[in-house]
Short mmCIF file of C-alpha atoms and ligand atoms in Angstrom, two decimals:
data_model
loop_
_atom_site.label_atom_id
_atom_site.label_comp_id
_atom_site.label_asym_id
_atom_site.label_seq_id
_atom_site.Cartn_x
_atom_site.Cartn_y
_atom_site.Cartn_z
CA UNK A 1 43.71 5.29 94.33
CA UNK A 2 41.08 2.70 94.49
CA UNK A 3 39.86 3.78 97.64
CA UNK A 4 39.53 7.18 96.02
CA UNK A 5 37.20 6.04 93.73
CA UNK A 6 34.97 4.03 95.66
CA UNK A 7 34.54 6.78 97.82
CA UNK A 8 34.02 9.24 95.43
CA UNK A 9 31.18 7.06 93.99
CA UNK A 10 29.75 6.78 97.15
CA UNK A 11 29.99 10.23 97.94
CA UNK A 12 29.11 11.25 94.19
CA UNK A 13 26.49 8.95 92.83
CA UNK A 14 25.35 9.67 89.46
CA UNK A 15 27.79 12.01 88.74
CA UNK A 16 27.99 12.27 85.22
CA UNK A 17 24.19 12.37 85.13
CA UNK A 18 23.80 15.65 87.18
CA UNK A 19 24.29 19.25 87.51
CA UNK A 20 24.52 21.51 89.77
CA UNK A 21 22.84 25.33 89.36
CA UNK A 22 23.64 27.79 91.32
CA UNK A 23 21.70 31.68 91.05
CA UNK A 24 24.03 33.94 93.17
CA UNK A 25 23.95 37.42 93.67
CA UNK A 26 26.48 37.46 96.37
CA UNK A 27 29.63 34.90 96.37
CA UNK A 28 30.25 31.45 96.54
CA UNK A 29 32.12 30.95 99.39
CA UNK A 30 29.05 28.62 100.82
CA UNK A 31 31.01 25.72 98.51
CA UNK A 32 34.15 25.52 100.76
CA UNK A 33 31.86 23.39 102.84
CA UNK A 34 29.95 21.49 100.63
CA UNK A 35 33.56 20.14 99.00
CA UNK A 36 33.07 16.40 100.32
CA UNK A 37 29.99 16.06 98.40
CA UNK A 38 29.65 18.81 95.17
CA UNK A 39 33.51 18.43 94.00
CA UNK A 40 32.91 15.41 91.55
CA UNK A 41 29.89 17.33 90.01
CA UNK A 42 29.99 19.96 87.81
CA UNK A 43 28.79 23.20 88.20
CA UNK A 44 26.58 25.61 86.40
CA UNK A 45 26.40 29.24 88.25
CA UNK A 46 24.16 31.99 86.73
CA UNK A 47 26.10 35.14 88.25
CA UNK A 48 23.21 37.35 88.79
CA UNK A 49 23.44 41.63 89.32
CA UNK A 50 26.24 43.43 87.69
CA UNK A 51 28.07 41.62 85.10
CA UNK A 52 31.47 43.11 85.73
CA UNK A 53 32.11 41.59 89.04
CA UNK A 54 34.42 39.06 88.93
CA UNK A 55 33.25 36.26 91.52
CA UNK A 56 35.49 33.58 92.72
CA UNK A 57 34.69 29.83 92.48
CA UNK A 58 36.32 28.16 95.26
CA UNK A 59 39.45 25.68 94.25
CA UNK A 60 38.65 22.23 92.49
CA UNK A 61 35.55 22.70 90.81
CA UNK A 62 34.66 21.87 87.70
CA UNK A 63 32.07 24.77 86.47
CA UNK A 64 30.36 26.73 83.73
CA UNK A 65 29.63 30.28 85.11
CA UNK A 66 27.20 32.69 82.91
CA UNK A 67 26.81 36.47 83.63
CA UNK A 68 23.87 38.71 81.76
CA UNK A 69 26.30 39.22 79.41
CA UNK A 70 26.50 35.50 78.20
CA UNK A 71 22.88 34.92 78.96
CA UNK A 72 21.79 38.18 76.21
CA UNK A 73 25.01 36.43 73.87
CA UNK A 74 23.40 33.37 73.83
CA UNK A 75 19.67 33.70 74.02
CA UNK A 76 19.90 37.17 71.86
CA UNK A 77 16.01 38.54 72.18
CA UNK A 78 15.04 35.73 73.89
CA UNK A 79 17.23 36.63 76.72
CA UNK A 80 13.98 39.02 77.67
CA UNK A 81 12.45 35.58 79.20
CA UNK A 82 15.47 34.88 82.03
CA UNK A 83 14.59 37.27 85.15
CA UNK A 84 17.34 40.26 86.54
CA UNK A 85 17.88 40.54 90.06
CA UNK A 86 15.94 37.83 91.77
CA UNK A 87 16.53 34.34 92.01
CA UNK A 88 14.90 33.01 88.97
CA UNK A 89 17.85 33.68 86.24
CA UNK A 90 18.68 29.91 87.95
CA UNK A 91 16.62 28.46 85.00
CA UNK A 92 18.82 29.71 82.60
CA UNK A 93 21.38 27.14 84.09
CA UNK A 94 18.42 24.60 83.80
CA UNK A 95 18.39 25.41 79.94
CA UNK A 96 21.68 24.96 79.21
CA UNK A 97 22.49 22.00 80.78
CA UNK A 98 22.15 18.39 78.91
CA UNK A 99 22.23 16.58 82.20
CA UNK A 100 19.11 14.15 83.12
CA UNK A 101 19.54 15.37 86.24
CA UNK A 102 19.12 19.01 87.69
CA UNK A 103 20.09 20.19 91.86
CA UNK A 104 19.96 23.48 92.11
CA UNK A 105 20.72 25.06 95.80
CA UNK A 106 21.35 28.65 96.63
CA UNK A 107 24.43 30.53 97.88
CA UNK A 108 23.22 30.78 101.45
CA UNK A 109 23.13 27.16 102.01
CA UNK A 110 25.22 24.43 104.25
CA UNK A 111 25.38 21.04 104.95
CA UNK A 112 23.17 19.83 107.40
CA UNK A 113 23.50 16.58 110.05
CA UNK A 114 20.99 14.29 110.68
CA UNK A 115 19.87 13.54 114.23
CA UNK A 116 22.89 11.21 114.51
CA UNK A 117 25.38 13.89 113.73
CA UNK A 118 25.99 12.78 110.40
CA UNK A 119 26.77 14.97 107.56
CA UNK A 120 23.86 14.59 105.22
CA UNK A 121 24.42 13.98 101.58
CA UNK A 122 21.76 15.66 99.50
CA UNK A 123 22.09 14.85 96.08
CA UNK A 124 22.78 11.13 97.26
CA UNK A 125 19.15 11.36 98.72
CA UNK A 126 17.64 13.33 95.91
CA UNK A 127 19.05 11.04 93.64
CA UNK A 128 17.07 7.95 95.72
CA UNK A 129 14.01 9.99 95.61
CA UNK A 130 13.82 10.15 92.12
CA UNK A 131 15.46 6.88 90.91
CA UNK A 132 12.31 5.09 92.85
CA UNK A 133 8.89 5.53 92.00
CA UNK A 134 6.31 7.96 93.56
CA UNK A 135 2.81 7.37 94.52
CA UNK A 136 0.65 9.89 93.69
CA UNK A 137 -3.26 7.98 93.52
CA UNK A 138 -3.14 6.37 97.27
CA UNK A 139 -1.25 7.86 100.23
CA UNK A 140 1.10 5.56 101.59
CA UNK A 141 0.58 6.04 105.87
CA UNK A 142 4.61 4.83 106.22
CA UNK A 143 5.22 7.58 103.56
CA UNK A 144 7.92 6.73 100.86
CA UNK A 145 7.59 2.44 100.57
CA UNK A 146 10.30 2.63 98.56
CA UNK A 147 12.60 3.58 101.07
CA UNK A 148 15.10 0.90 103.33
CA UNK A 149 12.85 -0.61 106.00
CA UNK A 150 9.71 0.23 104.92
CA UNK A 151 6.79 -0.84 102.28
CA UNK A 152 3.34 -0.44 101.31
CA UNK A 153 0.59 -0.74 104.54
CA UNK A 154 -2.38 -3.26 104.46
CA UNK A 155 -5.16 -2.03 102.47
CA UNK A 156 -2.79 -0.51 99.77
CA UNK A 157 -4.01 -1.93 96.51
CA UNK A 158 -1.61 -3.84 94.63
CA UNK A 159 -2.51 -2.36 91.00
CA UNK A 160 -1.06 0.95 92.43
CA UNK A 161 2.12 -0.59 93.76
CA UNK A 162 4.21 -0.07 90.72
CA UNK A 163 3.98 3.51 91.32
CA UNK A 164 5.08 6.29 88.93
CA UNK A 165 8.03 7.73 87.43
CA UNK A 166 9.24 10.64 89.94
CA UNK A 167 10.14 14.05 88.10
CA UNK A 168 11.00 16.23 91.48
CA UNK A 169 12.06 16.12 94.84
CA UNK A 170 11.52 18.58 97.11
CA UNK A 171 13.96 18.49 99.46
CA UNK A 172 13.59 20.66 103.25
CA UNK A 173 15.77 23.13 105.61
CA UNK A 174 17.08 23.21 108.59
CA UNK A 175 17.48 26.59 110.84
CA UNK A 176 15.69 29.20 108.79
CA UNK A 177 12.30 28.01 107.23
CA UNK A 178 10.99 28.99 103.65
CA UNK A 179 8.84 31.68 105.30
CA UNK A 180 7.44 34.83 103.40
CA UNK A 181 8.07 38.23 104.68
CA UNK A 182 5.15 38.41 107.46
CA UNK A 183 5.64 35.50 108.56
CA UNK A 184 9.19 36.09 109.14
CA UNK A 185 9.00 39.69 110.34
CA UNK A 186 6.18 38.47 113.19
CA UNK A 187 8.60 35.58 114.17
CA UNK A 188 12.17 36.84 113.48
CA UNK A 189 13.92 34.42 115.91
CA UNK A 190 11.81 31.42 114.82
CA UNK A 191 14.52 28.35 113.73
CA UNK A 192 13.22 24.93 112.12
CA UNK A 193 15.03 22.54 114.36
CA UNK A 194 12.48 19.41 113.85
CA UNK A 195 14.59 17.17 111.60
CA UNK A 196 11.19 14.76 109.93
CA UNK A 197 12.57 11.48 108.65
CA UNK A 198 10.40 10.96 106.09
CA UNK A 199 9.87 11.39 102.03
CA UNK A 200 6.57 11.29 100.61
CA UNK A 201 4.19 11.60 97.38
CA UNK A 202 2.57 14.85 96.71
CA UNK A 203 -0.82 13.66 96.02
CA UNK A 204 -2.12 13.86 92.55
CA UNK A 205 -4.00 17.03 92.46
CA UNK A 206 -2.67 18.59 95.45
CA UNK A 207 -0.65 21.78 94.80
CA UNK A 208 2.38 22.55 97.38
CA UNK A 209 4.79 25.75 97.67
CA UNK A 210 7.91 24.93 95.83
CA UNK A 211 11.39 25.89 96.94
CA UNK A 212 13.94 26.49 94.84
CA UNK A 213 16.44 26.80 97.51
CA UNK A 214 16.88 22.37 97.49
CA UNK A 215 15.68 21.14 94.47
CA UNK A 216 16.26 18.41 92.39
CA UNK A 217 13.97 17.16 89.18
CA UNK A 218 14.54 14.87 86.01
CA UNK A 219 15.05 17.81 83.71
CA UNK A 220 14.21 15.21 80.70
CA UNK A 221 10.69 14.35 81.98
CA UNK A 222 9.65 18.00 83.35
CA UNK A 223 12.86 20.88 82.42
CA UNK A 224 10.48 22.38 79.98
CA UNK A 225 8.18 23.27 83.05
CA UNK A 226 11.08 24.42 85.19
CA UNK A 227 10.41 28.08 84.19
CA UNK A 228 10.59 29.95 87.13
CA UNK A 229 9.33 32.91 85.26
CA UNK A 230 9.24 36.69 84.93
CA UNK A 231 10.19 38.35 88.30
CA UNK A 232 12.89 40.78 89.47
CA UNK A 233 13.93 44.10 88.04
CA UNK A 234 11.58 45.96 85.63
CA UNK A 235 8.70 43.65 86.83
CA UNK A 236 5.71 44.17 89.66
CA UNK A 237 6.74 40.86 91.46
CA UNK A 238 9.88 39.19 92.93
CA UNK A 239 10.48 36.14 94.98
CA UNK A 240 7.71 34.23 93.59
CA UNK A 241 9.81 32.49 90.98
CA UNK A 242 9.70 28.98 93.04
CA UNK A 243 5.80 29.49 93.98
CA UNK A 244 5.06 29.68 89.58
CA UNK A 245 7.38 27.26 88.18
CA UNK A 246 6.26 24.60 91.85
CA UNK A 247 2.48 25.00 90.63
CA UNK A 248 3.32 25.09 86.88
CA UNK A 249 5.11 21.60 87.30
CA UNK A 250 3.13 19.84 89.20
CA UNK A 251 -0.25 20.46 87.04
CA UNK A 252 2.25 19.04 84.70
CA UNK A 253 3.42 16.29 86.34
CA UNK A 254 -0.18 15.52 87.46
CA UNK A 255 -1.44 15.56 83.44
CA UNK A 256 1.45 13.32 82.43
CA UNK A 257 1.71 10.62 85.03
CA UNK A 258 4.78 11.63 87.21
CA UNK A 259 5.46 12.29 90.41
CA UNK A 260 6.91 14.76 93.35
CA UNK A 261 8.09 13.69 96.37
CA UNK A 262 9.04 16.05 99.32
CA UNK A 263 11.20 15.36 102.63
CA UNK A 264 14.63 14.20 103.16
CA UNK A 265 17.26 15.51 102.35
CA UNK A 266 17.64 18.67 104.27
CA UNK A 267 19.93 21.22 104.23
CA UNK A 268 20.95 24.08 106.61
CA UNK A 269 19.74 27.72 105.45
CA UNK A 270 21.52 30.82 106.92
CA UNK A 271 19.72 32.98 105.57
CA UNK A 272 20.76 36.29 103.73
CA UNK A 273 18.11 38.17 102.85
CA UNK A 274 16.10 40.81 104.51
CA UNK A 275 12.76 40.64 105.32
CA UNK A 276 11.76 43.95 104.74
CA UNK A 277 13.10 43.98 101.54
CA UNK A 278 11.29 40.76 100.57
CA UNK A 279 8.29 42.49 101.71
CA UNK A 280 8.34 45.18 99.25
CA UNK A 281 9.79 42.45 96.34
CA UNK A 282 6.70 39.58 97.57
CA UNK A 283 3.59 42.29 98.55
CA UNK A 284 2.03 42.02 94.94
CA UNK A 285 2.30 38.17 94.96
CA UNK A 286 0.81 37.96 98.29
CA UNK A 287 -2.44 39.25 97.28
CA UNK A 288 -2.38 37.50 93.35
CA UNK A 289 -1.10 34.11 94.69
CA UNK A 290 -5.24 34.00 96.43
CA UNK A 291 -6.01 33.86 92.33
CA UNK A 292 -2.58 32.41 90.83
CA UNK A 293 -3.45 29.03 93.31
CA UNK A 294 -7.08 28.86 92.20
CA UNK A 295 -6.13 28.99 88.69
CA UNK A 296 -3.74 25.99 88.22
CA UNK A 297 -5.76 24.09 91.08
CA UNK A 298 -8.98 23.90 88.58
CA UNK A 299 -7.46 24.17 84.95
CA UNK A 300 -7.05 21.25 82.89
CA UNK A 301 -4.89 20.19 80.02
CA UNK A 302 -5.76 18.45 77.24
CA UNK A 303 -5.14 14.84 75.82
CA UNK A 304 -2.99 16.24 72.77
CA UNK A 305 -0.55 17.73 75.54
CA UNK A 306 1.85 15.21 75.54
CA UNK A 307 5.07 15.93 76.76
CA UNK A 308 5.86 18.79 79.14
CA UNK A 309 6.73 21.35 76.22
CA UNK A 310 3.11 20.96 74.60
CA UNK A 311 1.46 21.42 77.81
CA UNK A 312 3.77 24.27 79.09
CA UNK A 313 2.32 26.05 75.88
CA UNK A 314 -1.19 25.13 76.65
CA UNK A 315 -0.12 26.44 80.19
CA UNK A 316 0.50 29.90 78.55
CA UNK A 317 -2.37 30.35 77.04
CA UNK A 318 -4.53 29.53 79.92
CA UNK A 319 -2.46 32.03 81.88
CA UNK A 320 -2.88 34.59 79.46
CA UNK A 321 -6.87 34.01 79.40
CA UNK A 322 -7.46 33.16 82.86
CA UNK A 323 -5.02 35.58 84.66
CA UNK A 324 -4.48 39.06 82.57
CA UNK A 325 -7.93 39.93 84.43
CA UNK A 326 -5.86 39.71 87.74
CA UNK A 327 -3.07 42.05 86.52
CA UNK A 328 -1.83 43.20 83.06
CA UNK A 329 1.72 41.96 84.02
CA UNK A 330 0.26 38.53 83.62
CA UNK A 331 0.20 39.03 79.94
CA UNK A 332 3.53 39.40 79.98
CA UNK A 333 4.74 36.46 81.81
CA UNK A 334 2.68 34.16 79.25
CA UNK A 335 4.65 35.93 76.45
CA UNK A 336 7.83 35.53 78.46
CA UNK A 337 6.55 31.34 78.80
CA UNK A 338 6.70 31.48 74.65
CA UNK A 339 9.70 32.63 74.58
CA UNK A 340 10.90 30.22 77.18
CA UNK A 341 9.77 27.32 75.31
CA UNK A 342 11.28 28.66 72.13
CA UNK A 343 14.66 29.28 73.81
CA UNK A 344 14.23 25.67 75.51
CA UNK A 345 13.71 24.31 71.86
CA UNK A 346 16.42 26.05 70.00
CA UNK A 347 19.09 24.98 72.79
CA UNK A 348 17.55 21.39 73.06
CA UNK A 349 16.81 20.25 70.11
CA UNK A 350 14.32 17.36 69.72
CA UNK A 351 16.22 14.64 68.46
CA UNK A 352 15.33 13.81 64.54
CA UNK A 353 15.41 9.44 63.14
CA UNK A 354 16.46 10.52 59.61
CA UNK A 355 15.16 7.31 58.53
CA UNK A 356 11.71 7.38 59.39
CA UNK A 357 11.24 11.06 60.22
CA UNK A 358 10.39 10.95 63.73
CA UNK A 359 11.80 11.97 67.21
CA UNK A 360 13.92 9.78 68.83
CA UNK A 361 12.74 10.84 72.44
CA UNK A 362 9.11 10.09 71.65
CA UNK A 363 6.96 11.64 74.96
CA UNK A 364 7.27 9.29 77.72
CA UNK A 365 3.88 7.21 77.99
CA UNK A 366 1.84 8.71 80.67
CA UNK A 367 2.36 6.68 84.39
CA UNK A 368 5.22 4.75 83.01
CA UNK A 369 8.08 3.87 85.47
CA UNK A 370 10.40 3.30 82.58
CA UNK A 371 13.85 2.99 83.62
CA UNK A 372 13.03 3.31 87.57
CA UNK A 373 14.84 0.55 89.88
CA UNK A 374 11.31 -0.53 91.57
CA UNK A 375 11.78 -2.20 94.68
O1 LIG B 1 18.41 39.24 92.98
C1 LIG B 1 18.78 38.12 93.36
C2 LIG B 1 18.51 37.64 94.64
C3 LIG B 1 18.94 36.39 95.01
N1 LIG B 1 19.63 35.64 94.12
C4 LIG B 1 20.12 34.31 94.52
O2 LIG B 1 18.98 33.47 94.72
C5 LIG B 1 19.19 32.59 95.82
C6 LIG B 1 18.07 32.80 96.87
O3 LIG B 1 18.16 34.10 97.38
P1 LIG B 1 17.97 34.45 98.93
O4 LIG B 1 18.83 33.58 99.77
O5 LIG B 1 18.13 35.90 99.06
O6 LIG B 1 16.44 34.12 99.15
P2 LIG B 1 15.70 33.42 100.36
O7 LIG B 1 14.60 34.29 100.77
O8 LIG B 1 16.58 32.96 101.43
O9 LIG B 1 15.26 32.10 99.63
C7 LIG B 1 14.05 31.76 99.01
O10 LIG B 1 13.52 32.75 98.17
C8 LIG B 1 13.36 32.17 96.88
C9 LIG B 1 12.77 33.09 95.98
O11 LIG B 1 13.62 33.73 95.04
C10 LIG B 1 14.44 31.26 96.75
O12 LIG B 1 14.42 30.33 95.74
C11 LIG B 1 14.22 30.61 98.06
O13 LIG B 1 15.17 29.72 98.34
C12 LIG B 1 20.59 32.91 96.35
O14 LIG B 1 21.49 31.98 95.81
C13 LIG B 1 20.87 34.32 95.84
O15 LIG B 1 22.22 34.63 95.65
C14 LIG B 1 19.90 36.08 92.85
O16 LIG B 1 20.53 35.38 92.04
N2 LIG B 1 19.46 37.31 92.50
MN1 LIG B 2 18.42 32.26 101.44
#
């Protein structure tokens, strides 16, 4: 029994500290597999598509699972704000939860080995990469120093040692790369078999393309950015619901002090969907992401944004000014960010001190590494 535990908590770290999200359209199947490592952590599926399938959640799992039906139940109006039929309704699971901790993965996902043959662990990675600081104002040329066996190079100035507080890891795939439809319609049987050892800072002020597909943040520092928007049925754009809430974040993460780190952990990604089909859900956000990428790279919050809810808000209104030119259906997704935030705020509430009136989870003071295990 013991041994049970101690190998649960090595298999499991953090368990009570994280969930697990899940958007699925198809089944769930893919968790057979991923048994050794998910079962201690509970799960929160959004069941995406028609409401009155029945899906099956594989044996010995402790889970949530929310349909449209709950999702309209529980958000009422607001419920407008959670995307149908793409990927994106995963943020309602995001919402929801009161875990520090988010990993969301999709249904089409396996574990991967490393280059030993070893089954990788990817929330045990995730949770390294964002339990130790990130370095976002100097580029580290050994990449994360705050990994076993490595540190910071010569010339790496000490006052920037202490790093920041990490929000997100990014974490990578194996077999079938994050590719958009061209890509992957010119170069069908391309695989990703180049398995990179290394984690490292997004530079301060360098946007990157999200994934959602292996994802991990600190949902208390940054879940308020963690939209992933307004995409799917009844809207001009899908599969861009990773790309808005990626850049969205980390202009967030950038005003406030934290950092992302991408790399380890992969995962193995079979792949289910179509690329012509993507082509027809991506082509509008091919052409807008040449304007969407411009915009966050030169906007720029201000000092009263404070905590990731304030500047999400700012965030909308700078969408809504900056971007309606683009399309009209821009207007709408800074309405649907409102509404987000308002839904976000009625399910979370800010904790009130009675006795002097103020919140109890004041914002976290910009560049802090408050509560981080440094080195
Ligand atoms: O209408 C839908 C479509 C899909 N889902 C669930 O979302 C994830 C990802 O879907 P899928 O595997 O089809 O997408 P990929 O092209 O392989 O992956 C990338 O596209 C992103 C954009 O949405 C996604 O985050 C990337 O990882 C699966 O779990 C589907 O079941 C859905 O819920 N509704
Ligand atoms: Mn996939």
């Amino acid at each position: 029994m013991a041994g049970y535990h101690l190998e649960a908590i090595e298999a499991a770290p953090l368990k009570d500290d994280v969930d697990i999200v899940i958007p699925t359209i198809r089944s769930l199947d893919f968790l057979e597999q991923w048994r050794p490592f998910l079962r201690h952590y509970h799960l929160i599926i959004v069941q995406d598509g028609d409401p009155s399938i029945n899906i099956r959640v594989p044996d010995g799992y402790d889970y949530e699972l929310y349909n449209r039906n709950d999702i309209n139940r529980i958000l009422g109006p607001r419920a407008s704000c959670i995307s149908y039929k793409d990927g994106g309704c995963r943020c309602f699971g995001f919402m929801v939860s009161k875990k520090k901790y988010i990993y969301t993965i999709d249904d089409d996902c396996f574990v991967a080995k490393d280059p030993s043959g070893k089954e990788i662990n990817v929330i045990a990675q995730h949770i390294k990469n964002l339990e130790t600081p990130s370095t976002p104002h100097y580029f580290n040329t050994l990449y994360d120093p705050f990994r076993d066996g490595t540190d910071f190079v010569r010339g790496y100035p000490f006052s920037l040692r202490e790093g920041v507080q990490t929000a997100i890891s990014h974490g990578l795939w194996l077999n079938i790369p994050d590719y958009d439809a061209p890509t992957q319609l010119v170069k069908p049987r391309e695989r990703n078999t180049r398995y990179v050892d290394a984690v490292m800072t997004i530079p301060k002020g360098v946007l990157y393309p999200m994934c959602g597909m292996n994802l991990a943040f600190n949902r208390e520092l940054i879940g308020p950015a963690m939209y992933f928007g307004l995409m799917g049925e009844g809207q001009p754009i899908s599969r861009y619901d990773d790309m808005w809430a990626g850049w969205a974040a980390k202009v967030v993460c950038d005003h406030l002090g934290f950092g992302v780190k991408t790399g380890l952990p992969y995962l193995w990604h079979s792949k289910a969907s179509n690329p012509f089909v993507n082509l027809k859900k991506e082509h509008k956000g091919l052409h807008w992401q040449e304007d969407m990428v411009p915009f966050f790279q030169n906007l720029r919050l201000s000092k009263e944004s404070d905590t990731a809810t304030k500047c999400y808000m700012e965030l909308s209104k700078m969408t809504k000014e900056n971007l309606t030119k683009v399309d009209p259906y821009f207007e709408n997704l800074a309405d649907a960010m409102v509404t987000w935030i308002e839904a976000w705020e009625e399910l979370n509430p800010p904790v009130k001190n009675e006795a002097c009136d103020e919140e109890l989870n004041p914002p976290v003071k910009k560049g802090s590494v408050k509560d981080v295990k440094a080195k």
